[in-house]
């Protein structure tokens, strides 16, 4: 079968068809998939649900899988995979339902070297709802006026796992997990290491404060930038088909899961995250 690539949305999203992930794609196919990802920011490889070790092996060409914080379930057949499920509960806390990633965010910005890519495999997807939404952070940056770009260029933002600004409830964490996530600071405008393009680097879940700026002014600035970046014109919304493998670039996008599927309908995603480098 030959690889076919086509656009999903007007400014982000590319779908790849004709790739059988039962065996890892060859070097030429991976080169084409990586180029499509850099161009489209979100890449959907259509397929069918895969056994966990097969899925992990097939994704090897995107880079080294990183071990994920032990907040959610690690797959018993493949330690690289975290299971994100409609059945997730805060087992160490109040036992209530947890929907991972239901607010806009980019993955792992609380780390000094946040992951570059996230890969999500839709093993079970609801018939209604459960889409994943994305925003193009290159486009959000490009749309700023030149004076604002100049003003933001030198700013750095402190990212904190348990940010006091975040809207979502996070699962209870052990003292060891807390100790592993000290505050870090990142540029507000980052340069993509592969494309050289500039992108706004925001994470509403984890940003605490602009470094050196008074809190109220920092809150106003961050709130304004989040409202700008999440405008409809920068968005792509992915409707899942069973077996989709969705790869996205955290260095130039934000995303969120939609928890709008009916009670009792199952959603199961297998997530892999790929090593990244320090933002600059
Ligand atoms: C995530 O934020 O990593 C999960 C997104 C989703 O489940 O749609």
mmCIF file of C-alpha atoms and ligand atoms in Angstrom:
data_model
loop_
_atom_site.group_PDB
_atom_site.id
_atom_site.type_symbol
_atom_site.label_atom_id
_atom_site.label_comp_id
_atom_site.label_asym_id
_atom_site.label_seq_id
_atom_site.Cartn_x
_atom_site.Cartn_y
_atom_site.Cartn_z
ATOM 1 C CA UNK A 1 0.000 0.000 0.000
ATOM 2 C CA UNK A 2 1.302 3.467 -0.831
ATOM 3 C CA UNK A 3 1.328 6.303 1.699
ATOM 4 C CA UNK A 4 -1.303 8.977 0.966
ATOM 5 C CA UNK A 5 -1.246 12.332 2.766
ATOM 6 C CA UNK A 6 -4.027 14.919 2.786
ATOM 7 C CA UNK A 7 -5.002 17.957 4.852
ATOM 8 C CA UNK A 8 -7.510 17.756 7.690
ATOM 9 C CA UNK A 9 -7.957 21.448 8.459
ATOM 10 C CA UNK A 10 -7.132 24.734 6.739
ATOM 11 C CA UNK A 11 -4.053 25.537 8.853
ATOM 12 C CA UNK A 12 -3.223 22.349 10.767
ATOM 13 C CA UNK A 13 -3.794 18.612 10.646
ATOM 14 C CA UNK A 14 -2.625 16.054 8.078
ATOM 15 C CA UNK A 15 -4.019 12.536 7.669
ATOM 16 C CA UNK A 16 -1.855 9.624 6.529
ATOM 17 C CA UNK A 17 -3.519 6.617 4.936
ATOM 18 C CA UNK A 18 -2.089 3.428 3.462
ATOM 19 C CA UNK A 19 0.404 2.793 6.298
ATOM 20 C CA UNK A 20 0.153 -0.613 7.942
ATOM 21 C CA UNK A 21 1.491 -0.213 11.483
ATOM 22 C CA UNK A 22 1.522 -3.992 12.080
ATOM 23 C CA UNK A 23 5.232 -3.696 11.255
ATOM 24 C CA UNK A 24 7.341 -0.556 11.889
ATOM 25 C CA UNK A 25 7.320 1.729 8.812
ATOM 26 C CA UNK A 26 10.564 1.824 6.811
ATOM 27 C CA UNK A 27 12.955 4.814 6.878
ATOM 28 C CA UNK A 28 11.486 6.475 3.774
ATOM 29 C CA UNK A 29 7.932 6.242 5.131
ATOM 30 C CA UNK A 30 9.052 7.654 8.463
ATOM 31 C CA UNK A 31 10.834 10.531 6.762
ATOM 32 C CA UNK A 32 7.563 11.379 4.966
ATOM 33 C CA UNK A 33 5.530 11.066 8.198
ATOM 34 C CA UNK A 34 7.938 13.301 10.122
ATOM 35 C CA UNK A 35 7.889 15.925 7.374
ATOM 36 C CA UNK A 36 4.072 15.826 7.384
ATOM 37 C CA UNK A 37 4.060 16.279 11.157
ATOM 38 C CA UNK A 38 6.400 19.280 11.023
ATOM 39 C CA UNK A 39 4.161 20.806 8.365
ATOM 40 C CA UNK A 40 0.769 19.901 9.835
ATOM 41 C CA UNK A 41 1.568 20.034 13.622
ATOM 42 C CA UNK A 42 -1.017 17.239 14.106
ATOM 43 C CA UNK A 43 -0.668 14.000 12.126
ATOM 44 C CA UNK A 44 -3.366 11.316 12.097
ATOM 45 C CA UNK A 45 -2.300 7.850 10.913
ATOM 46 C CA UNK A 46 -5.472 5.919 10.124
ATOM 47 C CA UNK A 47 -5.475 2.265 11.071
ATOM 48 C CA UNK A 48 -6.944 -0.245 13.452
ATOM 49 C CA UNK A 49 -6.438 -0.863 17.191
ATOM 50 C CA UNK A 50 -2.992 -2.383 17.705
ATOM 51 C CA UNK A 51 -1.599 -4.675 20.424
ATOM 52 C CA UNK A 52 0.473 -2.470 22.798
ATOM 53 C CA UNK A 53 3.953 -3.840 21.921
ATOM 54 C CA UNK A 54 3.163 -3.533 18.186
ATOM 55 C CA UNK A 55 2.066 0.082 18.661
ATOM 56 C CA UNK A 56 5.230 0.963 20.642
ATOM 57 C CA UNK A 57 7.490 -0.682 18.050
ATOM 58 C CA UNK A 58 5.701 1.092 15.177
ATOM 59 C CA UNK A 59 6.213 4.529 16.762
ATOM 60 C CA UNK A 60 9.981 4.089 17.284
ATOM 61 C CA UNK A 61 10.853 6.302 14.300
ATOM 62 C CA UNK A 62 9.400 9.374 16.053
ATOM 63 C CA UNK A 63 12.112 9.259 18.755
ATOM 64 C CA UNK A 64 12.790 7.786 22.194
ATOM 65 C CA UNK A 65 9.744 7.198 24.385
ATOM 66 C CA UNK A 66 9.961 8.905 27.770
ATOM 67 C CA UNK A 67 8.782 7.350 31.013
ATOM 68 C CA UNK A 68 5.588 9.143 32.130
ATOM 69 C CA UNK A 69 4.832 10.352 35.642
ATOM 70 C CA UNK A 70 2.954 7.662 37.512
ATOM 71 C CA UNK A 71 -0.308 9.561 37.747
ATOM 72 C CA UNK A 72 -2.307 7.294 35.521
ATOM 73 C CA UNK A 73 -2.201 3.679 34.607
ATOM 74 C CA UNK A 74 0.866 2.206 32.976
ATOM 75 C CA UNK A 75 -0.004 -0.509 30.474
ATOM 76 C CA UNK A 76 0.875 -3.980 31.832
ATOM 77 C CA UNK A 77 2.114 -5.116 28.401
ATOM 78 C CA UNK A 78 4.203 -2.035 27.510
ATOM 79 C CA UNK A 79 5.705 0.315 30.112
ATOM 80 C CA UNK A 80 6.018 3.154 27.549
ATOM 81 C CA UNK A 81 2.215 3.413 27.388
ATOM 82 C CA UNK A 82 -0.062 5.266 29.779
ATOM 83 C CA UNK A 83 -3.728 4.373 29.532
ATOM 84 C CA UNK A 84 -6.070 7.383 29.563
ATOM 85 C CA UNK A 85 -9.523 6.013 30.126
ATOM 86 C CA UNK A 86 -13.090 7.062 30.779
ATOM 87 C CA UNK A 87 -12.758 4.749 33.837
ATOM 88 C CA UNK A 88 -9.917 6.807 35.441
ATOM 89 C CA UNK A 89 -10.524 7.673 39.085
ATOM 90 C CA UNK A 90 -8.438 9.588 41.666
ATOM 91 C CA UNK A 91 -7.534 6.402 43.511
ATOM 92 C CA UNK A 92 -5.097 8.034 45.965
ATOM 93 C CA UNK A 93 -7.524 10.870 46.694
ATOM 94 C CA UNK A 94 -11.300 11.245 46.733
ATOM 95 C CA UNK A 95 -12.047 8.492 44.211
ATOM 96 C CA UNK A 96 -13.823 10.866 41.821
ATOM 97 C CA UNK A 97 -13.650 10.602 38.038
ATOM 98 C CA UNK A 98 -10.583 12.185 36.406
ATOM 99 C CA UNK A 99 -10.498 13.331 32.787
ATOM 100 C CA UNK A 100 -6.873 13.811 31.856
ATOM 101 C CA UNK A 101 -6.168 16.891 29.749
ATOM 102 C CA UNK A 102 -9.653 18.437 29.722
ATOM 103 C CA UNK A 103 -8.297 22.022 29.774
ATOM 104 C CA UNK A 104 -5.999 23.659 27.182
ATOM 105 C CA UNK A 105 -2.378 22.657 27.720
ATOM 106 C CA UNK A 106 0.853 21.526 26.125
ATOM 107 C CA UNK A 107 2.399 18.392 27.561
ATOM 108 C CA UNK A 108 5.053 18.454 30.249
ATOM 109 C CA UNK A 109 5.903 22.178 30.311
ATOM 110 C CA UNK A 110 6.592 21.766 34.045
ATOM 111 C CA UNK A 111 9.783 19.912 33.048
ATOM 112 C CA UNK A 112 13.099 21.564 32.121
ATOM 113 C CA UNK A 113 13.054 19.519 28.905
ATOM 114 C CA UNK A 114 9.385 19.084 27.988
ATOM 115 C CA UNK A 115 8.490 16.226 25.651
ATOM 116 C CA UNK A 116 8.580 17.131 21.962
ATOM 117 C CA UNK A 117 5.755 14.924 20.694
ATOM 118 C CA UNK A 118 2.749 13.135 22.135
ATOM 119 C CA UNK A 119 1.273 10.083 20.437
ATOM 120 C CA UNK A 120 -2.264 8.952 21.274
ATOM 121 C CA UNK A 121 -3.809 5.740 19.962
ATOM 122 C CA UNK A 122 -7.598 5.562 20.011
ATOM 123 C CA UNK A 123 -8.211 1.992 21.108
ATOM 124 C CA UNK A 124 -11.846 2.653 22.081
ATOM 125 C CA UNK A 125 -13.543 5.860 21.057
ATOM 126 C CA UNK A 126 -17.048 7.046 21.950
ATOM 127 C CA UNK A 127 -19.599 7.218 19.141
ATOM 128 C CA UNK A 128 -20.530 10.713 20.284
ATOM 129 C CA UNK A 129 -18.100 13.280 21.748
ATOM 130 C CA UNK A 130 -14.596 12.777 23.114
ATOM 131 C CA UNK A 131 -12.912 14.856 20.362
ATOM 132 C CA UNK A 132 -9.446 16.317 20.943
ATOM 133 C CA UNK A 133 -9.028 20.020 20.091
ATOM 134 C CA UNK A 134 -5.797 21.711 19.059
ATOM 135 C CA UNK A 135 -4.546 25.244 18.520
ATOM 136 C CA UNK A 136 -1.748 26.291 16.194
ATOM 137 C CA UNK A 137 0.703 28.331 18.282
ATOM 138 C CA UNK A 138 2.763 29.447 15.271
ATOM 139 C CA UNK A 139 -0.395 31.055 13.874
ATOM 140 C CA UNK A 140 -1.242 32.580 17.266
ATOM 141 C CA UNK A 141 2.251 34.124 17.391
ATOM 142 C CA UNK A 142 2.174 35.301 13.771
ATOM 143 C CA UNK A 143 -1.136 37.101 14.397
ATOM 144 C CA UNK A 144 0.355 39.324 17.140
ATOM 145 C CA UNK A 145 1.279 42.860 16.109
ATOM 146 C CA UNK A 146 4.970 43.712 15.811
ATOM 147 C CA UNK A 147 5.038 45.872 18.951
ATOM 148 C CA UNK A 148 3.565 43.029 21.053
ATOM 149 C CA UNK A 149 6.070 40.544 19.585
ATOM 150 C CA UNK A 150 8.928 42.891 20.587
ATOM 151 C CA UNK A 151 7.514 43.343 24.115
ATOM 152 C CA UNK A 152 7.076 39.592 24.675
ATOM 153 C CA UNK A 153 10.411 38.514 23.147
ATOM 154 C CA UNK A 154 12.573 38.736 26.320
ATOM 155 C CA UNK A 155 9.957 37.368 28.761
ATOM 156 C CA UNK A 156 10.225 34.060 30.600
ATOM 157 C CA UNK A 157 7.451 32.286 32.473
ATOM 158 C CA UNK A 158 7.673 30.153 35.591
ATOM 159 C CA UNK A 159 5.906 26.801 35.050
ATOM 160 C CA UNK A 160 4.737 24.848 38.103
ATOM 161 C CA UNK A 161 3.142 21.403 38.149
ATOM 162 C CA UNK A 162 0.518 22.468 40.671
ATOM 163 C CA UNK A 163 0.114 26.050 39.430
ATOM 164 C CA UNK A 164 -2.104 28.320 41.521
ATOM 165 C CA UNK A 165 -3.623 29.666 38.259
ATOM 166 C CA UNK A 166 -4.851 26.338 36.884
ATOM 167 C CA UNK A 167 -8.562 25.620 36.580
ATOM 168 C CA UNK A 168 -8.449 21.842 36.627
ATOM 169 C CA UNK A 169 -8.332 19.488 39.577
ATOM 170 C CA UNK A 170 -5.246 17.287 39.624
ATOM 171 C CA UNK A 171 -4.968 13.852 41.071
ATOM 172 C CA UNK A 172 -3.433 13.384 44.517
ATOM 173 C CA UNK A 173 0.352 13.024 44.316
ATOM 174 C CA UNK A 174 2.889 11.310 46.512
ATOM 175 C CA UNK A 175 5.705 13.289 48.225
ATOM 176 C CA UNK A 176 8.150 11.609 45.842
ATOM 177 C CA UNK A 177 6.157 12.767 42.801
ATOM 178 C CA UNK A 178 6.050 16.323 44.177
ATOM 179 C CA UNK A 179 9.834 16.305 44.776
ATOM 180 C CA UNK A 180 10.425 15.268 41.145
ATOM 181 C CA UNK A 181 8.748 18.400 39.744
ATOM 182 C CA UNK A 182 10.479 21.609 40.933
ATOM 183 C CA UNK A 183 9.515 24.930 39.240
ATOM 184 C CA UNK A 184 11.140 25.662 35.866
ATOM 185 C CA UNK A 185 11.122 28.725 33.628
ATOM 186 C CA UNK A 186 10.681 28.813 29.850
ATOM 187 C CA UNK A 187 10.607 31.529 27.182
ATOM 188 C CA UNK A 188 7.155 32.946 26.404
ATOM 189 C CA UNK A 189 8.065 32.880 22.721
ATOM 190 C CA UNK A 190 9.967 29.781 21.699
ATOM 191 C CA UNK A 191 11.788 28.885 18.508
ATOM 192 C CA UNK A 192 11.019 25.459 17.104
ATOM 193 C CA UNK A 193 14.335 23.539 16.987
ATOM 194 C CA UNK A 194 13.518 21.844 13.672
ATOM 195 C CA UNK A 195 11.512 24.394 11.669
ATOM 196 C CA UNK A 196 13.129 27.563 13.107
ATOM 197 C CA UNK A 197 9.658 29.141 13.359
ATOM 198 C CA UNK A 198 8.537 31.138 16.413
ATOM 199 C CA UNK A 199 5.529 30.043 18.480
ATOM 200 C CA UNK A 200 3.774 31.296 21.582
ATOM 201 C CA UNK A 201 4.605 28.893 24.403
ATOM 202 C CA UNK A 202 1.688 28.846 26.842
ATOM 203 C CA UNK A 203 0.327 26.274 29.227
ATOM 204 C CA UNK A 204 -2.729 27.512 31.168
ATOM 205 C CA UNK A 205 -2.456 24.454 33.454
ATOM 206 C CA UNK A 206 1.121 25.038 34.513
ATOM 207 C CA UNK A 207 2.080 28.693 34.064
ATOM 208 C CA UNK A 208 2.476 30.383 37.426
ATOM 209 C CA UNK A 209 3.816 33.853 36.647
ATOM 210 C CA UNK A 210 5.911 35.849 34.225
ATOM 211 C CA UNK A 211 9.375 35.973 35.816
ATOM 212 C CA UNK A 212 10.109 39.378 37.389
ATOM 213 C CA UNK A 213 6.632 40.777 36.711
ATOM 214 C CA UNK A 214 4.170 41.812 39.390
ATOM 215 C CA UNK A 215 1.442 39.167 39.851
ATOM 216 C CA UNK A 216 -1.614 41.165 38.737
ATOM 217 C CA UNK A 217 0.135 42.392 35.577
ATOM 218 C CA UNK A 218 1.410 38.895 34.859
ATOM 219 C CA UNK A 219 -2.110 37.441 35.272
ATOM 220 C CA UNK A 220 -3.535 40.052 32.895
ATOM 221 C CA UNK A 221 -0.885 39.341 30.286
ATOM 222 C CA UNK A 222 -1.186 35.541 30.491
ATOM 223 C CA UNK A 223 -5.024 35.628 30.507
ATOM 224 C CA UNK A 224 -5.012 37.877 27.427
ATOM 225 C CA UNK A 225 -2.567 35.644 25.546
ATOM 226 C CA UNK A 226 -4.512 32.477 26.402
ATOM 227 C CA UNK A 227 -7.761 34.083 25.177
ATOM 228 C CA UNK A 228 -5.997 35.118 21.959
ATOM 229 C CA UNK A 229 -4.318 31.743 21.306
ATOM 230 C CA UNK A 230 -7.478 29.689 21.868
ATOM 231 C CA UNK A 231 -9.619 31.679 19.431
ATOM 232 C CA UNK A 232 -11.605 29.521 17.016
ATOM 233 C CA UNK A 233 -9.548 30.722 14.022
ATOM 234 C CA UNK A 234 -6.437 28.924 15.361
ATOM 235 C CA UNK A 235 -8.208 25.629 16.161
ATOM 236 C CA UNK A 236 -8.465 22.154 14.675
ATOM 237 C CA UNK A 237 -10.866 19.611 16.211
ATOM 238 C CA UNK A 238 -10.108 15.912 15.795
ATOM 239 C CA UNK A 239 -13.035 13.484 15.641
ATOM 240 C CA UNK A 240 -11.664 10.080 16.462
ATOM 241 C CA UNK A 241 -12.131 6.890 14.460
ATOM 242 C CA UNK A 242 -11.202 3.634 16.229
ATOM 243 C CA UNK A 243 -7.564 2.778 15.540
ATOM 244 C CA UNK A 244 -6.407 6.350 14.815
ATOM 245 C CA UNK A 245 -2.861 7.125 15.893
ATOM 246 C CA UNK A 246 -2.596 10.873 16.464
ATOM 247 C CA UNK A 247 0.852 12.448 16.758
ATOM 248 C CA UNK A 248 1.209 16.101 17.712
ATOM 249 C CA UNK A 249 4.005 18.568 18.208
ATOM 250 C CA UNK A 250 3.901 20.116 21.685
ATOM 251 C CA UNK A 251 6.476 22.743 20.694
ATOM 252 C CA UNK A 252 3.978 24.658 18.569
ATOM 253 C CA UNK A 253 0.496 23.635 19.751
ATOM 254 C CA UNK A 254 -1.849 23.257 22.703
ATOM 255 C CA UNK A 255 -4.618 20.687 22.992
ATOM 256 C CA UNK A 256 -7.473 19.558 25.187
ATOM 257 C CA UNK A 257 -9.645 16.468 25.554
ATOM 258 C CA UNK A 258 -13.426 16.822 25.511
ATOM 259 C CA UNK A 259 -15.194 14.992 28.300
ATOM 260 C CA UNK A 260 -18.600 15.461 26.676
ATOM 261 C CA UNK A 261 -19.353 11.813 25.836
ATOM 262 C CA UNK A 262 -22.346 10.179 27.528
ATOM 263 C CA UNK A 263 -21.957 8.439 30.903
ATOM 264 C CA UNK A 264 -21.325 4.739 30.304
ATOM 265 C CA UNK A 265 -19.682 5.166 26.889
ATOM 266 C CA UNK A 266 -16.058 4.028 26.882
ATOM 267 C CA UNK A 267 -12.995 5.955 25.732
ATOM 268 C CA UNK A 268 -9.546 4.363 25.958
ATOM 269 C CA UNK A 269 -6.418 6.050 24.671
ATOM 270 C CA UNK A 270 -2.867 4.692 24.754
ATOM 271 C CA UNK A 271 -0.380 7.511 25.153
ATOM 272 C CA UNK A 272 3.340 7.611 24.387
ATOM 273 C CA UNK A 273 5.450 10.734 24.855
ATOM 274 C CA UNK A 274 8.710 11.427 23.047
ATOM 275 C CA UNK A 275 11.817 13.017 24.547
ATOM 276 C CA UNK A 276 12.338 16.743 23.990
ATOM 277 C CA UNK A 277 14.954 19.421 24.556
ATOM 278 C CA UNK A 278 15.120 22.649 26.573
ATOM 279 C CA UNK A 279 12.984 25.352 24.879
ATOM 280 C CA UNK A 280 14.849 28.404 23.536
HETATM 281 C C1 LIG B 1 -3.849 14.473 26.651
HETATM 282 O O1 LIG B 1 -4.042 15.626 27.003
HETATM 283 O O2 LIG B 1 -2.714 13.993 26.619
HETATM 284 C C2 LIG B 1 -5.022 13.615 26.269
HETATM 285 C C3 LIG B 1 -5.895 14.181 25.202
HETATM 286 C C4 LIG B 1 -7.095 13.330 24.945
HETATM 287 O O3 LIG B 1 -7.356 12.344 25.656
HETATM 288 O O4 LIG B 1 -7.839 13.656 23.993
#
